[in-house]
Short mmCIF file of C-alpha atoms and ligand atoms in Angstrom, two decimals:
data_model
loop_
_atom_site.label_atom_id
_atom_site.label_comp_id
_atom_site.label_asym_id
_atom_site.label_seq_id
_atom_site.Cartn_x
_atom_site.Cartn_y
_atom_site.Cartn_z
CA UNK H 23 67.32 115.03 121.94
CA UNK H 24 66.22 118.55 122.32
CA UNK H 25 64.54 117.96 125.47
CA UNK H 26 66.86 117.16 128.53
CA UNK H 27 63.92 115.71 130.44
CA UNK H 28 63.39 113.13 127.83
CA UNK H 29 64.34 109.53 128.60
CA UNK H 30 62.80 107.87 125.55
CA UNK H 31 63.30 108.89 121.77
CA UNK H 32 60.44 109.34 119.39
CA UNK H 33 60.73 109.77 115.61
CA UNK H 34 57.83 111.04 113.66
CA UNK H 35 57.48 111.11 110.10
CA UNK H 36 54.68 113.21 108.43
CA UNK H 37 53.06 112.81 105.16
CA UNK H 38 50.29 114.85 103.50
CA UNK H 39 48.77 117.91 104.27
CA UNK H 40 49.38 120.83 106.73
CA UNK H 41 46.79 119.13 109.21
CA UNK H 42 49.01 116.07 109.58
CA UNK H 43 51.83 118.62 110.28
CA UNK H 44 49.76 120.08 113.09
CA UNK H 45 48.60 116.57 114.27
CA UNK H 46 52.11 115.56 114.33
CA UNK H 47 53.21 118.24 116.67
CA UNK H 48 50.38 117.33 118.90
CA UNK H 49 51.24 113.74 118.91
CA UNK H 50 54.61 114.80 120.28
CA UNK H 51 52.93 116.98 122.84
CA UNK H 52 50.63 114.04 124.01
CA UNK H 53 53.93 111.87 124.32
CA UNK H 54 56.29 114.39 126.00
CA UNK H 55 54.75 113.76 129.75
CA UNK H 56 55.62 110.00 129.05
CA UNK H 57 59.34 110.83 128.57
CA UNK H 58 59.41 110.97 124.71
CA UNK H 59 62.00 113.42 123.21
CA UNK H 60 61.94 114.09 119.39
CA UNK H 61 64.73 112.52 117.56
CA UNK H 62 65.66 112.88 113.67
CA UNK H 63 67.14 109.28 113.51
CA UNK H 64 64.63 106.59 113.30
CA UNK H 65 67.11 103.77 113.97
CA UNK H 66 67.84 105.22 117.36
CA UNK H 67 63.98 105.58 118.09
CA UNK H 68 62.12 103.71 121.03
CA UNK H 69 58.75 104.85 119.22
CA UNK H 70 58.38 105.50 115.37
CA UNK H 71 55.13 107.07 114.33
CA UNK H 72 54.26 107.42 110.58
CA UNK H 73 51.54 110.00 110.28
CA UNK H 74 50.20 109.17 106.92
CA UNK H 75 48.17 110.21 103.78
CA UNK H 76 45.88 108.48 101.72
CA UNK H 77 45.07 111.22 99.06
CA UNK H 78 46.79 109.33 96.22
CA UNK H 79 48.04 106.08 95.44
CA UNK H 80 51.91 107.08 95.60
CA UNK H 81 51.38 108.65 98.99
CA UNK H 82 50.03 105.57 100.40
CA UNK H 83 52.60 103.12 98.81
CA UNK H 84 55.31 105.32 100.42
CA UNK H 85 54.14 104.19 103.79
CA UNK H 86 54.55 100.65 102.97
CA UNK H 87 57.81 101.06 101.65
CA UNK H 88 58.98 103.11 104.71
CA UNK H 89 57.42 100.32 106.95
CA UNK H 90 59.87 97.73 105.16
CA UNK H 91 62.73 100.01 106.01
CA UNK H 92 61.51 100.43 109.74
CA UNK H 93 61.11 96.74 110.09
CA UNK H 94 64.94 96.32 109.35
CA UNK H 95 65.49 98.79 111.89
CA UNK H 96 63.43 97.17 114.57
CA UNK H 97 65.14 93.88 113.83
CA UNK H 98 68.61 95.44 114.11
CA UNK H 99 67.49 97.11 117.43
CA UNK H 100 66.15 93.80 118.81
CA UNK H 101 69.54 92.41 117.91
CA UNK H 102 70.96 95.07 120.37
CA UNK H 103 68.36 94.11 123.02
CA UNK H 104 66.38 97.25 122.35
CA UNK H 105 62.81 97.81 121.54
CA UNK H 106 61.03 99.90 118.86
CA UNK H 107 57.60 100.39 118.72
CA UNK H 108 56.00 101.01 115.34
CA UNK H 109 52.77 103.07 115.15
CA UNK H 110 50.93 104.08 111.89
CA UNK H 111 48.71 107.15 112.35
CA UNK H 112 46.63 109.26 109.77
CA UNK H 113 44.52 108.76 107.17
CA UNK H 114 46.14 105.53 105.72
CA UNK H 115 45.62 104.12 109.30
CA UNK H 116 41.90 105.16 109.13
CA UNK H 117 41.29 103.83 105.73
CA UNK H 118 43.16 100.47 105.71
CA UNK H 119 44.11 99.84 109.37
CA UNK H 120 43.74 95.98 109.09
CA UNK H 121 45.61 95.76 105.70
CA UNK H 122 48.46 97.64 107.27
CA UNK H 123 48.53 94.96 110.32
CA UNK H 124 48.45 92.15 107.66
CA UNK H 125 50.95 93.63 105.09
CA UNK H 126 53.45 94.47 107.76
CA UNK H 127 53.47 92.58 110.99
CA UNK H 128 56.22 94.79 112.55
CA UNK H 129 53.73 97.38 112.94
CA UNK H 130 52.47 97.41 116.77
CA UNK H 131 49.52 99.76 116.59
CA UNK H 132 47.35 101.70 114.10
CA UNK H 133 45.71 104.88 115.21
CA UNK H 134 43.21 107.11 113.09
CA UNK H 135 43.37 110.89 112.82
CA UNK H 136 40.46 111.28 115.64
CA UNK H 137 42.39 109.07 118.13
CA UNK H 138 45.85 110.03 118.65
CA UNK H 139 45.16 111.61 122.08
CA UNK H 140 44.81 107.95 123.17
CA UNK H 141 48.32 107.07 122.09
CA UNK H 142 49.88 106.73 125.67
CA UNK H 143 47.13 104.25 126.49
CA UNK H 144 47.57 102.29 123.19
CA UNK H 145 51.25 102.15 123.67
CA UNK H 146 51.23 100.82 126.92
CA UNK H 147 48.76 98.21 125.61
CA UNK H 148 50.75 97.32 122.82
CA UNK H 149 53.74 96.83 125.29
CA UNK H 150 51.63 94.23 127.14
CA UNK H 151 50.10 92.51 124.18
CA UNK H 152 51.28 92.93 120.42
CA UNK H 153 48.67 93.78 117.94
CA UNK H 154 46.44 95.88 119.82
CA UNK H 155 44.70 98.16 117.50
CA UNK H 156 42.37 101.08 117.96
CA UNK H 157 38.96 101.18 116.09
CA UNK H 158 39.08 104.23 114.40
CA UNK H 159 36.27 106.79 115.10
CA UNK H 160 35.40 110.30 114.18
CA UNK H 161 34.96 111.94 117.75
CA UNK H 162 37.09 114.89 117.00
CA UNK H 163 35.57 117.00 119.89
CA UNK H 164 36.72 114.43 122.43
CA UNK H 165 40.19 114.60 120.83
CA UNK H 166 40.67 118.22 121.31
CA UNK H 167 39.41 118.08 124.73
CA UNK H 168 41.86 115.32 125.70
CA UNK H 169 44.91 117.30 124.16
CA UNK H 170 47.16 119.07 126.45
CA UNK H 171 46.54 122.83 126.28
CA UNK H 172 50.20 123.41 126.33
CA UNK H 173 52.03 123.60 122.87
CA UNK H 174 55.44 124.26 122.33
CA UNK H 175 55.71 126.24 119.21
CA UNK H 176 59.31 126.08 117.72
CA UNK H 177 59.12 129.22 115.41
CA UNK H 178 57.21 132.50 114.85
CA UNK H 179 54.77 130.77 112.62
CA UNK H 180 52.37 128.13 113.62
CA UNK H 181 49.41 125.92 112.51
CA UNK H 182 46.27 125.94 114.29
CA UNK H 183 43.45 123.44 113.48
CA UNK H 184 39.90 125.10 113.78
CA UNK H 185 37.95 122.60 111.76
CA UNK H 186 38.20 119.10 110.28
CA UNK H 187 36.38 116.85 107.98
CA UNK H 188 34.58 117.19 104.85
CA UNK H 189 30.81 116.65 103.77
CA UNK H 190 31.54 117.89 100.22
CA UNK H 191 32.33 114.31 98.83
CA UNK H 192 34.19 115.33 95.44
CA UNK H 193 33.90 112.12 93.59
CA UNK H 194 37.74 111.47 93.28
CA UNK H 195 38.50 112.22 97.01
CA UNK H 196 39.10 110.11 100.19
CA UNK H 197 39.22 112.81 102.73
CA UNK H 198 35.38 112.50 103.59
CA UNK H 199 36.21 108.76 104.48
CA UNK H 200 39.40 109.36 106.38
CA UNK H 201 38.52 112.54 108.21
CA UNK H 202 34.70 112.10 108.56
CA UNK H 203 32.00 114.88 108.76
CA UNK H 204 32.69 118.52 108.97
CA UNK H 205 33.43 119.55 112.70
CA UNK H 206 34.41 122.90 113.85
CA UNK H 207 36.13 123.65 117.22
CA UNK H 208 34.68 126.21 119.71
CA UNK H 209 36.11 129.72 119.07
CA UNK H 210 36.85 130.06 122.65
CA UNK H 211 39.14 126.93 122.50
CA UNK H 212 40.85 128.40 119.56
CA UNK H 213 41.26 131.87 120.87
CA UNK H 214 42.75 130.32 123.83
CA UNK H 215 45.45 128.34 121.80
CA UNK H 216 46.10 131.24 119.64
CA UNK H 217 46.72 133.64 122.67
CA UNK H 218 49.02 130.95 124.12
CA UNK H 219 50.97 130.73 120.77
CA UNK H 220 51.25 134.59 120.72
CA UNK H 221 52.65 134.60 124.35
CA UNK H 222 55.25 132.23 123.19
CA UNK H 223 56.44 134.55 120.49
CA UNK H 224 54.49 133.42 117.54
CA UNK H 225 53.42 136.13 115.05
CA UNK H 226 51.45 134.26 112.41
CA UNK H 227 48.89 131.70 112.62
CA UNK H 228 47.51 129.51 109.70
CA UNK H 229 44.12 128.27 110.63
CA UNK H 230 43.58 124.86 109.30
CA UNK H 231 40.79 122.82 108.05
CA UNK H 232 40.00 120.44 105.33
CA UNK H 233 37.06 123.15 104.52
CA UNK H 234 38.25 125.57 106.82
CA UNK H 235 36.12 128.27 105.05
CA UNK H 236 32.98 126.26 106.32
CA UNK H 237 34.00 126.96 109.91
CA UNK H 238 30.99 127.56 112.19
CA UNK H 239 31.62 128.19 115.64
CA UNK H 240 29.53 125.77 117.89
CA UNK H 241 29.92 128.20 120.99
CA UNK H 242 28.35 131.14 118.96
CA UNK H 243 24.59 131.65 118.74
CA UNK H 244 25.04 133.52 115.73
CA UNK H 245 26.80 130.73 114.09
CA UNK H 246 29.90 132.86 113.87
CA UNK H 247 31.81 131.75 110.81
CA UNK H 248 35.37 132.25 109.76
CA UNK H 249 35.14 135.62 109.09
CA UNK H 250 34.25 136.25 112.85
CA UNK H 251 36.95 134.00 113.98
CA UNK H 252 39.45 135.86 112.07
CA UNK H 253 38.23 139.12 113.31
CA UNK H 254 38.46 137.58 116.89
CA UNK H 255 41.80 136.54 116.60
CA UNK H 256 43.05 139.55 114.96
CA UNK H 257 42.43 141.38 118.11
CA UNK H 258 45.18 139.31 119.82
CA UNK H 259 48.23 141.19 120.79
CA UNK H 260 51.30 140.07 119.09
CA UNK H 261 49.44 137.93 116.38
CA UNK H 262 50.12 139.98 113.44
CA UNK H 263 49.48 137.86 110.56
CA UNK H 264 46.43 135.50 110.01
CA UNK H 265 46.09 132.83 107.15
CA UNK H 266 43.83 130.12 106.47
CA UNK H 267 43.73 126.89 104.39
CA UNK H 268 41.96 125.09 102.59
CA UNK H 269 38.97 126.56 101.37
CA UNK H 270 36.27 125.44 98.93
CA UNK H 271 34.64 128.03 96.64
CA UNK H 272 31.16 127.06 97.65
CA UNK H 273 31.90 128.30 101.35
CA UNK H 274 33.49 131.61 100.31
CA UNK H 275 30.81 133.94 101.96
CA UNK H 276 30.32 137.51 101.80
CA UNK H 277 31.71 138.01 105.35
CA UNK H 278 34.79 136.48 104.48
CA UNK H 279 35.45 138.20 101.25
CA UNK H 280 34.68 141.50 103.17
CA UNK H 281 37.16 140.37 105.83
CA UNK H 282 39.94 140.17 103.14
CA UNK H 283 39.30 143.95 102.44
CA UNK H 284 39.08 145.01 106.20
CA UNK H 285 41.05 142.97 108.45
CA UNK H 286 44.76 143.99 108.28
CA UNK H 287 46.10 140.93 109.87
CA UNK H 288 44.37 138.75 107.27
CA UNK H 289 47.12 138.20 104.79
CA UNK H 290 46.35 138.74 101.05
CA UNK H 291 46.76 135.30 99.88
CA UNK H 292 43.90 132.60 99.14
CA UNK H 293 44.34 128.85 98.38
CA UNK H 294 41.02 128.34 96.45
CA UNK H 295 41.10 125.04 94.61
CA UNK H 296 39.08 124.71 91.43
CA UNK H 297 40.36 121.48 90.14
CA UNK H 298 39.06 121.84 86.66
CA UNK H 299 37.94 124.53 84.38
CA UNK H 300 35.33 122.18 82.25
CA UNK H 301 31.84 122.34 83.59
CA UNK H 302 31.40 118.70 82.58
CA UNK H 303 34.26 117.55 84.53
CA UNK H 304 33.25 119.72 87.49
CA UNK H 305 29.97 118.22 87.46
CA UNK H 306 31.24 114.67 87.50
CA UNK H 307 33.49 115.72 90.26
CA UNK H 308 30.54 116.98 92.31
CA UNK H 309 32.21 120.09 92.81
CA UNK H 310 28.85 122.20 93.11
CA UNK H 311 30.52 125.04 91.24
CA UNK H 312 31.10 125.88 87.56
CA UNK H 313 33.99 127.42 85.98
CA UNK H 314 31.95 130.77 85.49
CA UNK H 315 30.94 130.92 89.13
CA UNK H 316 34.46 130.39 90.25
CA UNK H 317 35.66 133.30 88.20
CA UNK H 318 32.91 135.64 89.36
CA UNK H 319 34.11 134.55 92.80
CA UNK H 320 37.68 135.49 92.08
CA UNK H 321 36.47 138.91 90.70
CA UNK H 322 34.47 139.69 93.86
CA UNK H 323 37.39 138.59 96.07
CA UNK H 324 39.88 140.92 93.91
CA UNK H 325 37.33 143.69 94.33
CA UNK H 326 37.73 143.59 98.09
CA UNK H 327 41.34 143.00 97.92
CA UNK H 328 42.88 143.94 94.62
CA UNK H 329 46.47 142.58 95.45
CA UNK H 330 45.19 139.22 96.68
CA UNK H 331 47.47 136.26 95.38
CA UNK H 332 45.45 133.37 94.37
CA UNK H 333 46.65 129.73 94.58
CA UNK H 334 44.78 126.54 93.52
CA UNK H 335 44.78 122.83 93.18
CA UNK H 336 44.30 121.13 89.77
CA UNK H 337 43.63 117.68 88.81
CA UNK H 338 44.35 116.39 85.05
CA UNK H 339 43.07 113.18 83.61
CA UNK H 340 39.82 112.90 85.61
CA UNK H 341 37.71 110.19 84.06
CA UNK H 342 36.11 111.37 81.00
CA UNK H 343 38.54 114.38 80.54
CA UNK H 344 38.59 115.19 76.78
CA UNK H 345 41.12 117.38 75.15
CA UNK H 346 38.53 120.28 75.11
CA UNK H 347 37.98 119.84 78.80
CA UNK H 348 41.59 120.12 79.51
CA UNK H 349 41.78 123.19 77.27
CA UNK H 350 39.12 124.61 79.29
CA UNK H 351 41.33 124.16 82.55
CA UNK H 352 44.18 125.95 80.78
CA UNK H 353 41.78 128.74 79.63
CA UNK H 354 40.55 129.07 83.43
CA UNK H 355 44.08 129.34 84.52
CA UNK H 356 44.92 132.23 82.09
CA UNK H 357 41.92 134.11 83.19
CA UNK H 358 42.63 133.91 86.89
CA UNK H 359 46.41 134.21 86.80
CA UNK H 360 47.64 132.15 89.67
CA UNK H 361 50.53 133.18 92.09
CA UNK H 362 51.23 129.68 92.84
CA UNK H 363 49.50 126.21 92.53
CA UNK H 364 49.49 122.49 93.03
CA UNK H 365 48.72 120.00 90.46
CA UNK H 366 48.07 116.22 90.14
CA UNK H 367 47.48 113.44 87.87
CA UNK H 368 44.09 112.03 88.77
CA UNK H 369 44.84 108.71 91.15
CA UNK H 370 42.01 106.29 91.37
CA UNK H 371 41.19 105.74 95.16
CA UNK H 372 39.49 102.66 96.16
CA UNK H 373 35.98 103.21 97.28
CA UNK H 374 35.38 106.66 95.75
CA UNK H 375 32.82 106.99 93.21
CA UNK H 376 35.18 108.01 90.30
CA UNK H 377 37.38 105.03 90.71
CA UNK H 378 34.27 103.09 89.26
CA UNK H 379 33.62 105.75 86.40
CA UNK H 380 33.98 104.82 82.61
CA UNK H 381 36.55 106.65 80.64
CA UNK H 382 39.64 106.39 82.88
CA UNK H 383 42.55 108.26 81.07
CA UNK H 384 45.65 106.62 79.92
CA UNK H 385 48.69 107.52 82.06
CA UNK H 386 50.55 108.97 78.93
CA UNK H 387 47.77 111.33 78.49
CA UNK H 388 47.73 112.41 82.16
CA UNK H 389 51.59 113.00 81.95
CA UNK H 390 51.36 115.12 78.78
CA UNK H 391 48.66 117.13 80.35
CA UNK H 392 50.24 117.60 83.68
CA UNK H 393 53.37 118.88 82.03
CA UNK H 394 51.58 121.52 79.92
CA UNK H 395 49.56 122.58 82.93
CA UNK H 396 52.46 122.93 85.11
CA UNK H 397 54.39 124.86 82.39
CA UNK H 398 51.58 127.35 82.41
CA UNK H 399 51.41 127.60 86.14
CA UNK H 400 55.11 127.90 86.57
CA UNK H 401 54.99 130.78 83.85
CA UNK H 402 52.31 132.55 86.00
CA UNK H 403 54.34 131.96 89.35
CA UNK H 404 57.46 133.53 87.85
CA UNK H 405 55.50 136.44 86.47
CA UNK H 406 53.96 137.02 89.80
CA UNK H 407 57.21 136.89 91.57
CA UNK H 408 58.71 139.22 88.77
CA UNK H 409 55.78 141.68 89.46
CA UNK H 410 57.13 142.06 92.91
CA UNK H 411 60.71 143.37 91.94
CA UNK H 412 61.31 147.07 93.07
CA UNK H 413 58.47 146.76 95.51
CA UNK H 414 59.00 147.05 99.46
CA UNK H 415 57.30 144.07 101.26
CA UNK H 416 56.87 143.44 104.86
CA UNK H 417 58.61 140.26 105.54
CA UNK H 418 58.39 138.12 108.77
CA UNK H 419 61.78 136.89 109.33
CA UNK H 420 61.51 133.07 110.36
CA UNK H 421 64.84 131.60 110.32
CA UNK H 422 68.37 131.58 109.22
CA UNK H 423 69.06 131.55 105.54
CA UNK H 424 71.55 129.21 103.51
CA UNK H 425 74.27 131.76 103.58
CA UNK H 426 75.80 133.03 106.82
CA UNK H 427 74.39 136.55 107.76
CA UNK H 428 71.20 135.76 105.75
CA UNK H 429 67.51 135.41 106.93
CA UNK H 430 64.60 133.91 105.36
CA UNK H 431 60.85 134.93 105.90
CA UNK H 432 57.81 135.13 104.14
CA UNK H 433 55.93 138.06 102.18
CA UNK H 434 52.23 138.80 102.89
CA UNK H 435 51.65 136.76 99.50
CA UNK H 436 53.49 133.69 101.08
CA UNK H 437 56.51 134.11 98.90
CA UNK H 438 60.02 132.93 100.39
CA UNK H 439 62.22 136.20 100.71
CA UNK H 440 65.80 136.01 101.75
CA UNK H 441 68.27 139.12 102.73
CA UNK H 442 71.11 139.93 104.52
CA UNK H 443 69.99 140.92 107.99
CA UNK H 444 71.06 140.42 111.62
CA UNK H 445 69.70 137.75 113.78
CA UNK H 446 67.88 140.13 115.96
CA UNK H 447 65.29 140.69 113.18
CA UNK H 448 64.13 137.12 113.66
CA UNK H 449 60.56 137.10 114.41
CA UNK H 450 60.27 140.78 113.23
CA UNK H 451 58.23 142.27 110.28
CA UNK H 452 60.65 144.20 108.47
CA UNK H 453 60.34 146.17 105.19
CA UNK H 454 62.53 144.65 102.61
CA UNK H 455 62.98 146.00 98.88
CA UNK H 456 62.66 143.08 96.51
CA UNK H 457 65.65 143.27 94.11
CA UNK H 458 65.38 140.19 92.37
CA UNK H 459 62.79 137.46 91.74
CA UNK H 460 63.25 133.68 91.03
CA UNK H 461 60.55 131.05 90.46
CA UNK H 462 60.32 129.94 94.10
CA UNK H 463 61.72 132.83 96.15
CA UNK H 464 62.60 136.56 96.29
CA UNK H 465 65.78 138.18 97.26
CA UNK H 466 65.87 141.55 98.89
CA UNK H 467 67.69 144.16 100.76
CA UNK H 468 66.39 145.58 104.26
CA UNK H 469 64.76 149.08 103.44
CA UNK H 470 65.78 150.64 106.55
CA UNK H 471 68.19 149.25 109.10
CA UNK H 472 66.07 149.22 112.44
CA UNK H 473 68.01 150.23 115.35
N1 LIG I 24 39.98 119.99 101.38
C1 LIG I 24 40.96 120.55 100.21
C2 LIG I 24 42.20 119.61 100.02
C3 LIG I 24 41.98 118.28 99.39
S1 LIG I 24 43.29 117.16 99.24
C4 LIG I 24 40.30 120.76 99.19
O1 LIG I 24 39.18 120.64 98.78
O2 LIG I 24 40.79 121.40 98.42
C5 LIG I 24 44.17 118.25 98.26
C6 LIG I 24 44.21 118.41 96.86
O3 LIG I 24 44.52 116.82 96.39
C7 LIG I 24 42.70 118.40 96.17
O4 LIG I 24 42.60 119.85 96.25
C8 LIG I 24 42.97 117.73 94.90
O5 LIG I 24 43.70 118.80 94.00
C9 LIG I 24 44.06 116.64 95.15
N2 LIG I 24 43.37 115.26 95.00
C10 LIG I 24 42.44 114.76 95.81
N3 LIG I 24 42.12 113.52 95.60
C11 LIG I 24 42.92 113.24 94.56
C12 LIG I 24 42.86 112.08 93.58
N4 LIG I 24 42.18 111.08 93.98
N5 LIG I 24 43.82 112.11 92.63
C13 LIG I 24 44.62 113.31 92.38
N6 LIG I 24 44.55 114.40 93.26
C14 LIG I 24 43.73 114.45 94.18
FE1 LIG I 25 38.30 116.36 99.20
FE2 LIG I 25 36.45 117.84 97.85
FE3 LIG I 25 36.30 117.47 100.48
FE4 LIG I 25 38.41 118.93 99.46
S1 LIG I 25 36.17 119.53 99.34
S2 LIG I 25 38.47 117.59 100.97
S3 LIG I 25 38.74 117.70 97.46
S4 LIG I 25 36.08 115.97 99.05
FE1 LIG I 26 46.35 113.30 103.07
FE2 LIG I 26 44.57 112.87 104.92
FE3 LIG I 26 45.62 115.39 104.71
S1 LIG I 26 44.49 111.99 103.01
S2 LIG I 26 45.96 115.32 102.39
S3 LIG I 26 46.74 113.50 105.09
S4 LIG I 26 43.47 114.84 105.27
#
């Protein structure tokens, strides 16, 4: 256990998106005053929290198989006269809490993404009477008010949730159901959290939201959007880099585009999922943009910030996707030129409109399309990395590298960069000359040894 004051052991396993990573950290913060210190060993844990993801079927199934393992560990601990409380949190808890309790009786409690600030109380109740379960609600504002203001960042980069929920209702997606309606935190609270992080040595924050660019400050009469928030945070001493994720093309407003050209702290990297390059499929997905409008948007963003690295998400095999639709996706990818991307086979999610659509695509076809799509995206990523060879990039060193004497950090474009560098450069932004590029990382040498 890292915290000497801890008397009980907490094991948290996180699935899914960065918001779950943030939530897991905050759950540890909520539980620390009760004496829980984080352990990496589930078998030795007094409390296990699975922070789950419902986005695709595989993600959900993983939770049930993990719970099967945990049940055995719980029994083993019981044999030694020790207890293990098992809590399931996150989006699967929200979507199918009752099913979890039914399928796996070893689970003591289930808590949705907007209710984890109540964990201490729930755990106490579960210890009194097994089977206690929280009715999941969407009172996100209450959650943030109830969380401890204190965070214990473990590095020089940190996530900061600014917005939650989604009103877009893409027909394939569970997020509007698991995370509720779009809701933004007050700018003042976000600034306070960012300042506290900067005081603890954090140099880079990534602002998080399921639709982060739909951010609208509730405490700003002018309805300050994400651009205003970015400008506000950029003024904080010590906070040198700002990123944000994930954005919807529909909410990419002029102010935010302009900020990319003007705010030095805003990193030249944008994750802007398009999902498909076929207008027919985009319409069936309820994406509210076309391939053309997405391409024009990218043009505008590149006019503001020519070197910006674009990243995206893609789904292949959405119901009704014909070969020609898939080809249109490949064509869009060729036109954009992605620096990185995430791509998935369409997964049928219970309760979503697309699950009931005609024209579900055979798994073999999805496999074939995904392989072709990924080959193209990997080619583009390799080309983007190669284009950095010989350039000098400012790298924020975050941690020790795999080899002694080596540090690893990130370029402004979010590429991993490793270089031989002394430990004292950890947490510093240092010019590094890139001398070789691989698909997933860059290798470089310090441009000038700083004294
Ligand atoms: N709010 C973000 C992230 C949503 S989830 C956004 O709108 O981009 C992250 C990605 O998972 C999505 O962009 C989409 O590409 C993928 N995804 C969501 N539902 C899916 C499903 N049913 N099957 C396959 N991929 C899915
Ligand atoms: Fe899901 Fe679409 Fe909302 Fe993203 S914008 S979270 S893909 S419904
Ligand atoms: Fe998964 Fe929920 Fe995030 S479904 S992707 S953990 S919002």
